[in-house]
PDB file of C-alpha atoms in Angstrom:
ATOM      1  CA  UNK A  41      37.029  35.007 -18.528  1.00  0.00           C
ATOM      2  CA  UNK A  42      34.005  33.769 -20.500  1.00  0.00           C
ATOM      3  CA  UNK A  43      33.165  33.988 -24.179  1.00  0.00           C
ATOM      4  CA  UNK A  44      36.333  35.640 -25.431  1.00  0.00           C
ATOM      5  CA  UNK A  45      35.841  33.989 -28.759  1.00  0.00           C
ATOM      6  CA  UNK A  46      32.838  34.875 -30.891  1.00  0.00           C
ATOM      7  CA  UNK A  47      29.956  32.522 -30.137  1.00  0.00           C
ATOM      8  CA  UNK A  48      26.536  32.073 -31.664  1.00  0.00           C
ATOM      9  CA  UNK A  49      25.010  34.332 -32.800  1.00  0.00           C
ATOM     10  CA  UNK A  50      28.435  35.512 -33.998  1.00  0.00           C
ATOM     11  CA  UNK A  51      29.379  39.006 -35.114  1.00  0.00           C
ATOM     12  CA  UNK A  52      30.385  37.797 -38.535  1.00  0.00           C
ATOM     13  CA  UNK A  53      27.496  35.406 -39.031  1.00  0.00           C
ATOM     14  CA  UNK A  54      24.347  36.744 -37.425  1.00  0.00           C
ATOM     15  CA  UNK A  55      25.225  40.411 -37.091  1.00  0.00           C
ATOM     16  CA  UNK A  56      25.874  40.180 -40.812  1.00  0.00           C
ATOM     17  CA  UNK A  57      22.817  38.142 -41.686  1.00  0.00           C
ATOM     18  CA  UNK A  58      20.208  39.210 -39.136  1.00  0.00           C
ATOM     19  CA  UNK A  59      18.976  42.746 -38.646  1.00  0.00           C
ATOM     20  CA  UNK A  60      16.120  45.211 -38.646  1.00  0.00           C
ATOM     21  CA  UNK A  61      14.195  44.568 -41.821  1.00  0.00           C
ATOM     22  CA  UNK A  62      13.496  47.391 -44.276  1.00  0.00           C
ATOM     23  CA  UNK A  63      10.834  46.795 -46.918  1.00  0.00           C
ATOM     24  CA  UNK A  64      11.697  47.898 -50.423  1.00  0.00           C
ATOM     25  CA  UNK A  65       9.349  50.581 -51.739  1.00  0.00           C
ATOM     26  CA  UNK A  66       9.439  49.168 -55.231  1.00  0.00           C
ATOM     27  CA  UNK A  67       9.290  45.403 -55.698  1.00  0.00           C
ATOM     28  CA  UNK A  68      10.671  43.731 -58.796  1.00  0.00           C
ATOM     29  CA  UNK A  69       8.610  40.700 -59.845  1.00  0.00           C
ATOM     30  CA  UNK A  70      10.566  37.455 -59.482  1.00  0.00           C
ATOM     31  CA  UNK A  71      10.600  34.583 -61.926  1.00  0.00           C
ATOM     32  CA  UNK A  72       9.950  31.492 -59.789  1.00  0.00           C
ATOM     33  CA  UNK A  73      12.518  28.753 -60.158  1.00  0.00           C
ATOM     34  CA  UNK A  74      12.251  26.582 -57.035  1.00  0.00           C
ATOM     35  CA  UNK A  75      11.202  26.808 -53.387  1.00  0.00           C
ATOM     36  CA  UNK A  76      13.773  27.422 -50.667  1.00  0.00           C
ATOM     37  CA  UNK A  77      13.081  26.853 -46.967  1.00  0.00           C
ATOM     38  CA  UNK A  78      14.811  28.913 -44.266  1.00  0.00           C
ATOM     39  CA  UNK A  79      16.731  26.522 -41.987  1.00  0.00           C
ATOM     40  CA  UNK A  80      18.506  29.015 -39.698  1.00  0.00           C
ATOM     41  CA  UNK A  81      17.807  29.087 -35.966  1.00  0.00           C
ATOM     42  CA  UNK A  82      16.759  32.760 -36.160  1.00  0.00           C
ATOM     43  CA  UNK A  83      15.355  35.131 -38.763  1.00  0.00           C
ATOM     44  CA  UNK A  84      17.555  35.610 -41.828  1.00  0.00           C
ATOM     45  CA  UNK A  85      17.933  38.910 -43.626  1.00  0.00           C
ATOM     46  CA  UNK A  86      17.358  39.114 -47.355  1.00  0.00           C
ATOM     47  CA  UNK A  87      19.546  41.864 -48.787  1.00  0.00           C
ATOM     48  CA  UNK A  88      19.410  44.132 -51.805  1.00  0.00           C
ATOM     49  CA  UNK A  89      22.680  42.786 -53.245  1.00  0.00           C
ATOM     50  CA  UNK A  90      24.960  39.783 -52.630  1.00  0.00           C
ATOM     51  CA  UNK A  91      27.005  41.370 -49.840  1.00  0.00           C
ATOM     52  CA  UNK A  92      26.628  41.512 -46.069  1.00  0.00           C
ATOM     53  CA  UNK A  93      26.748  45.323 -46.035  1.00  0.00           C
ATOM     54  CA  UNK A  94      23.827  45.772 -48.456  1.00  0.00           C
ATOM     55  CA  UNK A  95      20.472  47.125 -47.312  1.00  0.00           C
ATOM     56  CA  UNK A  96      17.986  44.647 -45.838  1.00  0.00           C
ATOM     57  CA  UNK A  97      14.829  44.189 -47.892  1.00  0.00           C
ATOM     58  CA  UNK A  98      13.018  41.813 -45.569  1.00  0.00           C
ATOM     59  CA  UNK A  99      13.577  39.178 -42.888  1.00  0.00           C
ATOM     60  CA  UNK A 100      12.540  35.553 -43.341  1.00  0.00           C
ATOM     61  CA  UNK A 101      11.548  33.433 -40.369  1.00  0.00           C
ATOM     62  CA  UNK A 102      12.882  29.924 -39.670  1.00  0.00           C
ATOM     63  CA  UNK A 103      10.803  27.449 -41.649  1.00  0.00           C
ATOM     64  CA  UNK A 104       9.502  30.069 -44.063  1.00  0.00           C
ATOM     65  CA  UNK A 105       9.540  29.177 -47.759  1.00  0.00           C
ATOM     66  CA  UNK A 106      10.886  31.669 -50.300  1.00  0.00           C
ATOM     67  CA  UNK A 107      11.211  31.493 -54.070  1.00  0.00           C
ATOM     68  CA  UNK A 108      14.740  30.814 -55.300  1.00  0.00           C
ATOM     69  CA  UNK A 109      15.199  32.752 -58.532  1.00  0.00           C
ATOM     70  CA  UNK A 110      18.652  31.667 -59.681  1.00  0.00           C
ATOM     71  CA  UNK A 111      22.043  30.217 -58.743  1.00  0.00           C
ATOM     72  CA  UNK A 112      24.122  31.453 -55.813  1.00  0.00           C
ATOM     73  CA  UNK A 113      26.631  34.286 -56.240  1.00  0.00           C
ATOM     74  CA  UNK A 114      29.602  34.137 -53.852  1.00  0.00           C
ATOM     75  CA  UNK A 115      27.473  32.241 -51.352  1.00  0.00           C
ATOM     76  CA  UNK A 116      24.420  34.497 -51.715  1.00  0.00           C
ATOM     77  CA  UNK A 117      21.254  32.954 -53.142  1.00  0.00           C
ATOM     78  CA  UNK A 118      18.776  35.146 -55.071  1.00  0.00           C
ATOM     79  CA  UNK A 119      15.329  34.780 -53.522  1.00  0.00           C
ATOM     80  CA  UNK A 120      11.964  36.517 -53.564  1.00  0.00           C
ATOM     81  CA  UNK A 121       8.870  36.870 -51.398  1.00  0.00           C
ATOM     82  CA  UNK A 122       5.662  38.509 -52.561  1.00  0.00           C
ATOM     83  CA  UNK A 123       7.474  40.007 -55.542  1.00  0.00           C
ATOM     84  CA  UNK A 124      10.288  41.535 -53.469  1.00  0.00           C
ATOM     85  CA  UNK A 125      13.671  40.205 -54.553  1.00  0.00           C
ATOM     86  CA  UNK A 126      16.957  40.015 -52.704  1.00  0.00           C
ATOM     87  CA  UNK A 127      19.798  37.746 -51.592  1.00  0.00           C
ATOM     88  CA  UNK A 128      19.957  35.344 -48.638  1.00  0.00           C
ATOM     89  CA  UNK A 129      23.068  33.568 -47.381  1.00  0.00           C
ATOM     90  CA  UNK A 130      22.819  30.149 -49.036  1.00  0.00           C
ATOM     91  CA  UNK A 131      23.867  28.173 -45.959  1.00  0.00           C
ATOM     92  CA  UNK A 132      20.502  29.022 -44.400  1.00  0.00           C
ATOM     93  CA  UNK A 133      18.271  28.210 -47.381  1.00  0.00           C
ATOM     94  CA  UNK A 134      17.360  24.609 -48.176  1.00  0.00           C
ATOM     95  CA  UNK A 135      16.751  24.691 -51.918  1.00  0.00           C
ATOM     96  CA  UNK A 136      16.572  20.972 -52.558  1.00  0.00           C
ATOM     97  CA  UNK A 137      19.247  19.466 -50.288  1.00  0.00           C
ATOM     98  CA  UNK A 138      19.608  20.614 -46.679  1.00  0.00           C
ATOM     99  CA  UNK A 139      22.722  22.819 -46.342  1.00  0.00           C
ATOM    100  CA  UNK A 140      25.819  21.488 -44.607  1.00  0.00           C
ATOM    101  CA  UNK A 141      28.959  23.411 -43.689  1.00  0.00           C
ATOM    102  CA  UNK A 142      31.958  21.276 -44.673  1.00  0.00           C
ATOM    103  CA  UNK A 143      34.183  24.121 -45.857  1.00  0.00           C
ATOM    104  CA  UNK A 144      33.973  27.874 -45.579  1.00  0.00           C
ATOM    105  CA  UNK A 145      33.802  30.235 -48.518  1.00  0.00           C
ATOM    106  CA  UNK A 146      37.248  30.780 -50.065  1.00  0.00           C
ATOM    107  CA  UNK A 147      38.892  34.161 -50.256  1.00  0.00           C
ATOM    108  CA  UNK A 148      39.549  34.816 -46.557  1.00  0.00           C
ATOM    109  CA  UNK A 149      42.458  32.414 -45.923  1.00  0.00           C
ATOM    110  CA  UNK A 150      40.595  31.055 -42.900  1.00  0.00           C
ATOM    111  CA  UNK A 151      40.777  27.734 -41.061  1.00  0.00           C
ATOM    112  CA  UNK A 152      38.525  26.472 -38.253  1.00  0.00           C
ATOM    113  CA  UNK A 153      39.386  23.859 -35.631  1.00  0.00           C
ATOM    114  CA  UNK A 154      36.626  21.655 -34.217  1.00  0.00           C
ATOM    115  CA  UNK A 155      36.968  19.198 -31.332  1.00  0.00           C
ATOM    116  CA  UNK A 156      34.522  16.279 -31.183  1.00  0.00           C
ATOM    117  CA  UNK A 157      34.252  14.716 -27.719  1.00  0.00           C
ATOM    118  CA  UNK A 158      32.735  11.340 -26.892  1.00  0.00           C
ATOM    119  CA  UNK A 159      35.451   8.700 -27.281  1.00  0.00           C
ATOM    120  CA  UNK A 160      35.495   8.663 -23.463  1.00  0.00           C
ATOM    121  CA  UNK A 161      39.140   8.235 -22.563  1.00  0.00           C
ATOM    122  CA  UNK A 162      40.842  10.850 -20.372  1.00  0.00           C
ATOM    123  CA  UNK A 163      40.199  14.348 -21.712  1.00  0.00           C
ATOM    124  CA  UNK A 164      43.304  16.396 -22.444  1.00  0.00           C
ATOM    125  CA  UNK A 165      42.642  19.969 -21.334  1.00  0.00           C
ATOM    126  CA  UNK A 166      46.163  21.347 -21.709  1.00  0.00           C
ATOM    127  CA  UNK A 167      45.939  21.836 -25.508  1.00  0.00           C
ATOM    128  CA  UNK A 168      42.817  23.974 -25.026  1.00  0.00           C
ATOM    129  CA  UNK A 169      44.467  25.993 -22.277  1.00  0.00           C
ATOM    130  CA  UNK A 170      47.376  26.547 -24.679  1.00  0.00           C
ATOM    131  CA  UNK A 171      45.064  27.670 -27.501  1.00  0.00           C
ATOM    132  CA  UNK A 172      43.094  29.998 -25.219  1.00  0.00           C
ATOM    133  CA  UNK A 173      46.265  31.621 -23.898  1.00  0.00           C
ATOM    134  CA  UNK A 174      47.135  32.543 -27.485  1.00  0.00           C
ATOM    135  CA  UNK A 175      43.600  33.567 -28.521  1.00  0.00           C
ATOM    136  CA  UNK A 176      43.412  30.698 -31.022  1.00  0.00           C
ATOM    137  CA  UNK A 177      39.728  29.743 -31.350  1.00  0.00           C
ATOM    138  CA  UNK A 178      38.252  26.284 -31.637  1.00  0.00           C
ATOM    139  CA  UNK A 179      34.647  25.125 -31.513  1.00  0.00           C
ATOM    140  CA  UNK A 180      33.861  22.264 -29.125  1.00  0.00           C
ATOM    141  CA  UNK A 181      31.313  19.549 -29.953  1.00  0.00           C
ATOM    142  CA  UNK A 182      30.640  17.338 -26.896  1.00  0.00           C
ATOM    143  CA  UNK A 183      28.285  14.395 -26.821  1.00  0.00           C
ATOM    144  CA  UNK A 184      25.572  14.559 -24.188  1.00  0.00           C
ATOM    145  CA  UNK A 185      26.796  11.418 -22.451  1.00  0.00           C
ATOM    146  CA  UNK A 186      30.318  12.863 -22.396  1.00  0.00           C
ATOM    147  CA  UNK A 187      29.047  16.143 -20.911  1.00  0.00           C
ATOM    148  CA  UNK A 188      27.363  14.286 -18.053  1.00  0.00           C
ATOM    149  CA  UNK A 189      30.570  12.413 -17.217  1.00  0.00           C
ATOM    150  CA  UNK A 190      32.965  15.337 -17.733  1.00  0.00           C
ATOM    151  CA  UNK A 191      31.070  18.330 -16.410  1.00  0.00           C
ATOM    152  CA  UNK A 192      34.113  20.043 -14.882  1.00  0.00           C
ATOM    153  CA  UNK A 193      36.033  19.844 -18.145  1.00  0.00           C
ATOM    154  CA  UNK A 194      33.102  21.151 -20.184  1.00  0.00           C
ATOM    155  CA  UNK A 195      32.530  24.054 -17.813  1.00  0.00           C
ATOM    156  CA  UNK A 196      36.203  24.938 -18.063  1.00  0.00           C
ATOM    157  CA  UNK A 197      36.021  24.916 -21.874  1.00  0.00           C
ATOM    158  CA  UNK A 198      33.110  27.342 -21.705  1.00  0.00           C
ATOM    159  CA  UNK A 199      34.984  29.520 -19.204  1.00  0.00           C
ATOM    160  CA  UNK A 200      37.918  29.686 -21.610  1.00  0.00           C
ATOM    161  CA  UNK A 201      35.522  31.138 -24.175  1.00  0.00           C
ATOM    162  CA  UNK A 202      35.284  28.254 -26.620  1.00  0.00           C
ATOM    163  CA  UNK A 203      31.898  28.003 -28.378  1.00  0.00           C
ATOM    164  CA  UNK A 204      30.103  24.792 -27.392  1.00  0.00           C
ATOM    165  CA  UNK A 205      28.064  23.006 -30.062  1.00  0.00           C
ATOM    166  CA  UNK A 206      26.601  19.475 -30.033  1.00  0.00           C
ATOM    167  CA  UNK A 207      27.908  16.079 -31.163  1.00  0.00           C
ATOM    168  CA  UNK A 208      24.669  14.271 -30.359  1.00  0.00           C
ATOM    169  CA  UNK A 209      23.981  12.267 -27.223  1.00  0.00           C
ATOM    170  CA  UNK A 210      25.008   8.630 -27.656  1.00  0.00           C
ATOM    171  CA  UNK A 211      27.554   6.810 -29.809  1.00  0.00           C
ATOM    172  CA  UNK A 212      24.939   5.817 -32.366  1.00  0.00           C
ATOM    173  CA  UNK A 213      25.145   6.332 -36.110  1.00  0.00           C
ATOM    174  CA  UNK A 214      22.114   8.521 -36.709  1.00  0.00           C
ATOM    175  CA  UNK A 215      21.629   7.087 -40.189  1.00  0.00           C
ATOM    176  CA  UNK A 216      20.676   3.795 -38.503  1.00  0.00           C
ATOM    177  CA  UNK A 217      17.989   5.360 -36.297  1.00  0.00           C
ATOM    178  CA  UNK A 218      14.403   6.299 -37.082  1.00  0.00           C
ATOM    179  CA  UNK A 219      13.256   9.901 -37.271  1.00  0.00           C
ATOM    180  CA  UNK A 220      11.916  10.037 -33.708  1.00  0.00           C
ATOM    181  CA  UNK A 221      15.096   8.480 -32.299  1.00  0.00           C
ATOM    182  CA  UNK A 222      17.303  10.961 -34.170  1.00  0.00           C
ATOM    183  CA  UNK A 223      15.333  13.902 -32.799  1.00  0.00           C
ATOM    184  CA  UNK A 224      15.367  12.390 -29.306  1.00  0.00           C
ATOM    185  CA  UNK A 225      19.166  12.033 -29.470  1.00  0.00           C
ATOM    186  CA  UNK A 226      19.547  15.682 -30.504  1.00  0.00           C
ATOM    187  CA  UNK A 227      17.279  16.886 -27.693  1.00  0.00           C
ATOM    188  CA  UNK A 228      18.918  14.673 -25.065  1.00  0.00           C
ATOM    189  CA  UNK A 229      22.336  16.085 -25.956  1.00  0.00           C
ATOM    190  CA  UNK A 230      20.962  19.615 -25.842  1.00  0.00           C
ATOM    191  CA  UNK A 231      19.567  19.073 -22.345  1.00  0.00           C
ATOM    192  CA  UNK A 232      22.738  17.420 -21.036  1.00  0.00           C
ATOM    193  CA  UNK A 233      25.020  20.162 -22.350  1.00  0.00           C
ATOM    194  CA  UNK A 234      22.718  22.940 -21.122  1.00  0.00           C
ATOM    195  CA  UNK A 235      22.652  21.374 -17.656  1.00  0.00           C
ATOM    196  CA  UNK A 236      26.435  21.791 -17.464  1.00  0.00           C
ATOM    197  CA  UNK A 237      27.088  25.163 -19.104  1.00  0.00           C
ATOM    198  CA  UNK A 238      23.850  26.886 -18.131  1.00  0.00           C
ATOM    199  CA  UNK A 239      22.595  27.544 -21.648  1.00  0.00           C
ATOM    200  CA  UNK A 240      21.715  25.665 -24.800  1.00  0.00           C
ATOM    201  CA  UNK A 241      24.612  24.685 -27.021  1.00  0.00           C
ATOM    202  CA  UNK A 242      25.394  26.908 -29.964  1.00  0.00           C
ATOM    203  CA  UNK A 243      23.214  25.825 -32.922  1.00  0.00           C
ATOM    204  CA  UNK A 244      25.910  23.768 -34.651  1.00  0.00           C
ATOM    205  CA  UNK A 245      25.812  19.968 -34.857  1.00  0.00           C
ATOM    206  CA  UNK A 246      28.394  17.370 -35.886  1.00  0.00           C
ATOM    207  CA  UNK A 247      27.195  13.774 -36.398  1.00  0.00           C
ATOM    208  CA  UNK A 248      28.868  10.915 -34.550  1.00  0.00           C
ATOM    209  CA  UNK A 249      31.195   8.941 -36.835  1.00  0.00           C
ATOM    210  CA  UNK A 250      30.349  11.437 -39.626  1.00  0.00           C
ATOM    211  CA  UNK A 251      27.240   9.319 -40.220  1.00  0.00           C
ATOM    212  CA  UNK A 252      24.739  11.554 -41.966  1.00  0.00           C
ATOM    213  CA  UNK A 253      22.508  11.705 -45.006  1.00  0.00           C
ATOM    214  CA  UNK A 254      19.805  13.992 -46.327  1.00  0.00           C
ATOM    215  CA  UNK A 255      17.195  12.602 -43.931  1.00  0.00           C
ATOM    216  CA  UNK A 256      19.417  13.136 -40.888  1.00  0.00           C
ATOM    217  CA  UNK A 257      20.499  16.582 -42.066  1.00  0.00           C
ATOM    218  CA  UNK A 258      16.881  17.648 -42.473  1.00  0.00           C
ATOM    219  CA  UNK A 259      16.055  16.454 -38.943  1.00  0.00           C
ATOM    220  CA  UNK A 260      19.077  18.276 -37.519  1.00  0.00           C
ATOM    221  CA  UNK A 261      18.019  21.460 -39.313  1.00  0.00           C
ATOM    222  CA  UNK A 262      14.438  21.064 -38.089  1.00  0.00           C
ATOM    223  CA  UNK A 263      15.797  20.880 -34.538  1.00  0.00           C
ATOM    224  CA  UNK A 264      17.407  24.295 -35.036  1.00  0.00           C
ATOM    225  CA  UNK A 265      21.003  23.300 -35.778  1.00  0.00           C
ATOM    226  CA  UNK A 266      23.333  23.928 -38.683  1.00  0.00           C
ATOM    227  CA  UNK A 267      24.823  20.684 -39.980  1.00  0.00           C
ATOM    228  CA  UNK A 268      28.612  20.857 -39.661  1.00  0.00           C
ATOM    229  CA  UNK A 269      31.103  18.513 -41.291  1.00  0.00           C
ATOM    230  CA  UNK A 270      34.819  18.744 -41.956  1.00  0.00           C
ATOM    231  CA  UNK A 271      37.185  18.353 -44.877  1.00  0.00           C
ATOM    232  CA  UNK A 272      40.373  17.644 -42.885  1.00  0.00           C
ATOM    233  CA  UNK A 273      40.152  14.847 -40.288  1.00  0.00           C
ATOM    234  CA  UNK A 274      43.130  14.564 -37.955  1.00  0.00           C
ATOM    235  CA  UNK A 275      42.328  10.823 -37.647  1.00  0.00           C
ATOM    236  CA  UNK A 276      43.425  10.987 -34.023  1.00  0.00           C
ATOM    237  CA  UNK A 277      40.661   8.913 -32.421  1.00  0.00           C
ATOM    238  CA  UNK A 278      42.356   5.488 -32.250  1.00  0.00           C
ATOM    239  CA  UNK A 279      45.173   3.760 -30.395  1.00  0.00           C
ATOM    240  CA  UNK A 280      48.767   4.192 -31.501  1.00  0.00           C
ATOM    241  CA  UNK A 281      48.420   7.603 -33.164  1.00  0.00           C
ATOM    242  CA  UNK A 282      51.531   9.801 -32.958  1.00  0.00           C
ATOM    243  CA  UNK A 283      52.052  13.551 -33.082  1.00  0.00           C
ATOM    244  CA  UNK A 284      53.740  13.138 -36.465  1.00  0.00           C
ATOM    245  CA  UNK A 285      50.678  11.266 -37.758  1.00  0.00           C
ATOM    246  CA  UNK A 286      48.354  14.092 -36.731  1.00  0.00           C
ATOM    247  CA  UNK A 287      50.609  16.784 -38.164  1.00  0.00           C
ATOM    248  CA  UNK A 288      50.842  15.035 -41.538  1.00  0.00           C
ATOM    249  CA  UNK A 289      47.100  14.319 -41.604  1.00  0.00           C
ATOM    250  CA  UNK A 290      46.354  18.011 -41.139  1.00  0.00           C
ATOM    251  CA  UNK A 291      48.911  20.500 -42.446  1.00  0.00           C
ATOM    252  CA  UNK A 292      49.392  19.228 -46.040  1.00  0.00           C
ATOM    253  CA  UNK A 293      45.610  18.998 -46.507  1.00  0.00           C
ATOM    254  CA  UNK A 294      44.455  22.388 -45.200  1.00  0.00           C
ATOM    255  CA  UNK A 295      43.210  24.851 -47.809  1.00  0.00           C
ATOM    256  CA  UNK A 296      41.403  28.181 -47.592  1.00  0.00           C
ATOM    257  CA  UNK A 297      38.154  27.512 -45.710  1.00  0.00           C
ATOM    258  CA  UNK A 298      39.160  24.149 -44.231  1.00  0.00           C
ATOM    259  CA  UNK A 299      37.492  22.739 -41.134  1.00  0.00           C
ATOM    260  CA  UNK A 300      39.875  20.494 -39.180  1.00  0.00           C
ATOM    261  CA  UNK A 301      38.431  17.820 -36.880  1.00  0.00           C
ATOM    262  CA  UNK A 302      40.321  16.808 -33.727  1.00  0.00           C
ATOM    263  CA  UNK A 303      39.606  14.672 -30.659  1.00  0.00           C
ATOM    264  CA  UNK A 304      40.997  15.291 -27.186  1.00  0.00           C
ATOM    265  CA  UNK A 305      39.538  12.292 -25.346  1.00  0.00           C
ATOM    266  CA  UNK A 306      40.960   9.497 -27.486  1.00  0.00           C
ATOM    267  CA  UNK A 307      43.364   6.817 -26.194  1.00  0.00           C
ATOM    268  CA  UNK A 308      46.379   8.516 -27.819  1.00  0.00           C
ATOM    269  CA  UNK A 309      45.350  12.171 -27.399  1.00  0.00           C
ATOM    270  CA  UNK A 310      48.066  13.104 -24.904  1.00  0.00           C
ATOM    271  CA  UNK A 311      50.939  12.030 -27.146  1.00  0.00           C
ATOM    272  CA  UNK A 312      49.318  12.801 -30.513  1.00  0.00           C
ATOM    273  CA  UNK A 313      47.027  15.836 -30.839  1.00  0.00           C
ATOM    274  CA  UNK A 314      48.128  17.138 -27.447  1.00  0.00           C
ATOM    275  CA  UNK A 315      51.605  17.601 -28.900  1.00  0.00           C
ATOM    276  CA  UNK A 316      50.903  18.175 -32.594  1.00  0.00           C
ATOM    277  CA  UNK A 317      48.413  21.012 -32.211  1.00  0.00           C
ATOM    278  CA  UNK A 318      51.229  23.423 -31.353  1.00  0.00           C
ATOM    279  CA  UNK A 319      53.139  22.460 -34.492  1.00  0.00           C
ATOM    280  CA  UNK A 320      49.975  22.741 -36.577  1.00  0.00           C
ATOM    281  CA  UNK A 321      49.147  26.230 -35.308  1.00  0.00           C
ATOM    282  CA  UNK A 322      52.705  27.398 -35.898  1.00  0.00           C
ATOM    283  CA  UNK A 323      52.856  26.035 -39.450  1.00  0.00           C
ATOM    284  CA  UNK A 324      49.398  27.275 -40.496  1.00  0.00           C
ATOM    285  CA  UNK A 325      50.053  30.714 -39.008  1.00  0.00           C
ATOM    286  CA  UNK A 326      53.303  30.870 -40.980  1.00  0.00           C
ATOM    287  CA  UNK A 327      51.261  30.166 -44.117  1.00  0.00           C
ATOM    288  CA  UNK A 328      49.069  33.172 -43.343  1.00  0.00           C
ATOM    289  CA  UNK A 329      45.908  31.409 -42.194  1.00  0.00           C
ATOM    290  CA  UNK A 330      43.484  33.127 -39.828  1.00  0.00           C
ATOM    291  CA  UNK A 331      41.971  30.879 -37.147  1.00  0.00           C
ATOM    292  CA  UNK A 332      38.197  31.296 -36.758  1.00  0.00           C
ATOM    293  CA  UNK A 333      35.220  29.724 -35.004  1.00  0.00           C
ATOM    294  CA  UNK A 334      32.626  27.663 -36.830  1.00  0.00           C
ATOM    295  CA  UNK A 335      30.230  30.591 -36.448  1.00  0.00           C
ATOM    296  CA  UNK A 336      32.669  32.822 -38.295  1.00  0.00           C
ATOM    297  CA  UNK A 337      33.433  30.182 -40.918  1.00  0.00           C
ATOM    298  CA  UNK A 338      29.708  29.841 -41.578  1.00  0.00           C
ATOM    299  CA  UNK A 339      29.424  33.500 -42.531  1.00  0.00           C
ATOM    300  CA  UNK A 340      30.475  35.605 -45.498  1.00  0.00           C
ATOM    301  CA  UNK A 341      34.124  36.299 -46.051  1.00  0.00           C
ATOM    302  CA  UNK A 342      33.969  40.094 -46.042  1.00  0.00           C
ATOM    303  CA  UNK A 343      33.471  41.832 -42.668  1.00  0.00           C
ATOM    304  CA  UNK A 344      30.492  44.094 -42.083  1.00  0.00           C
ATOM    305  CA  UNK A 345      31.038  47.814 -41.563  1.00  0.00           C
ATOM    306  CA  UNK A 346      30.450  48.860 -37.921  1.00  0.00           C
ATOM    307  CA  UNK A 347      26.923  50.086 -37.299  1.00  0.00           C
ATOM    308  CA  UNK A 348      25.637  48.826 -40.647  1.00  0.00           C
ATOM    309  CA  UNK A 349      23.404  46.174 -39.140  1.00  0.00           C
ATOM    310  CA  UNK A 350      20.818  46.430 -36.381  1.00  0.00           C
ATOM    311  CA  UNK A 351      19.186  43.900 -34.085  1.00  0.00           C
ATOM    312  CA  UNK A 352      17.180  40.977 -35.416  1.00  0.00           C
ATOM    313  CA  UNK A 353      13.442  41.625 -35.556  1.00  0.00           C
ATOM    314  CA  UNK A 354      11.082  39.552 -33.439  1.00  0.00           C
ATOM    315  CA  UNK A 355       8.797  39.133 -36.456  1.00  0.00           C
ATOM    316  CA  UNK A 356       9.533  39.282 -40.176  1.00  0.00           C
ATOM    317  CA  UNK A 357       8.923  42.332 -42.284  1.00  0.00           C
ATOM    318  CA  UNK A 358       5.515  42.521 -43.997  1.00  0.00           C
TER     319      UNK A 358
END
């Protein structure tokens, strides 16, 4: 079975944020505050109120600059274009700093697991088989060089339905590379992953060694990816890590909206994360957490009413 979990565009994220644009008949003049550039991979809807089920006023294309007219409300940023005001999801508007997803919006009691791959020891597939059998989502971030060397494992992850993002190509800290080299690394990873799974990776990117800054984030966004970080590292990438270590690194530190980073190709993965992930799922489920993909964590907390949103337009509204 393929794509059992929500991938990109996800129902929560892009079905909520992308749709057939409807132009408001009466525009309210905006008071310019600052510019905001659309950094999503597809057109973003600007809505009449700060909720995903509000009417769409217009769609803004990737790279388009809007006017930001005030601070965000529950993750929704007030913006305007040609005097028409509305609200865009703030994660897709660069108003100053380039957005980065390190935690989801609170209020949903959600947690997202991510798996970064590129340490290059034996990959432990059994934990993912266990998660898939229980419909527990995780989002996978392989490096390009890892994908080339572990094509069977990556294809199996895709078959299990796990969304596949990108962790870059080589084990280089992107902050130490020039602009052209950063972009080349992103594109090389994209090509390597696509060659294995038959499609481009989902537009989510985690930096190797968590090495990022505003310059790198802007280059990642320009390449069409959402910058993804994490607030709860399992610290499971080294030798000598135990299952107890991983459990204690994760469970006491998870809060509403947490993104938990794991590895499954580290030297201790079999005896650490491979064992602890069952305990972690059991304990977090007992605390009432819902397990979601990165695509879902990137979106608004409240679900969208069925049929409220249409397909994304090929061009923005006038």
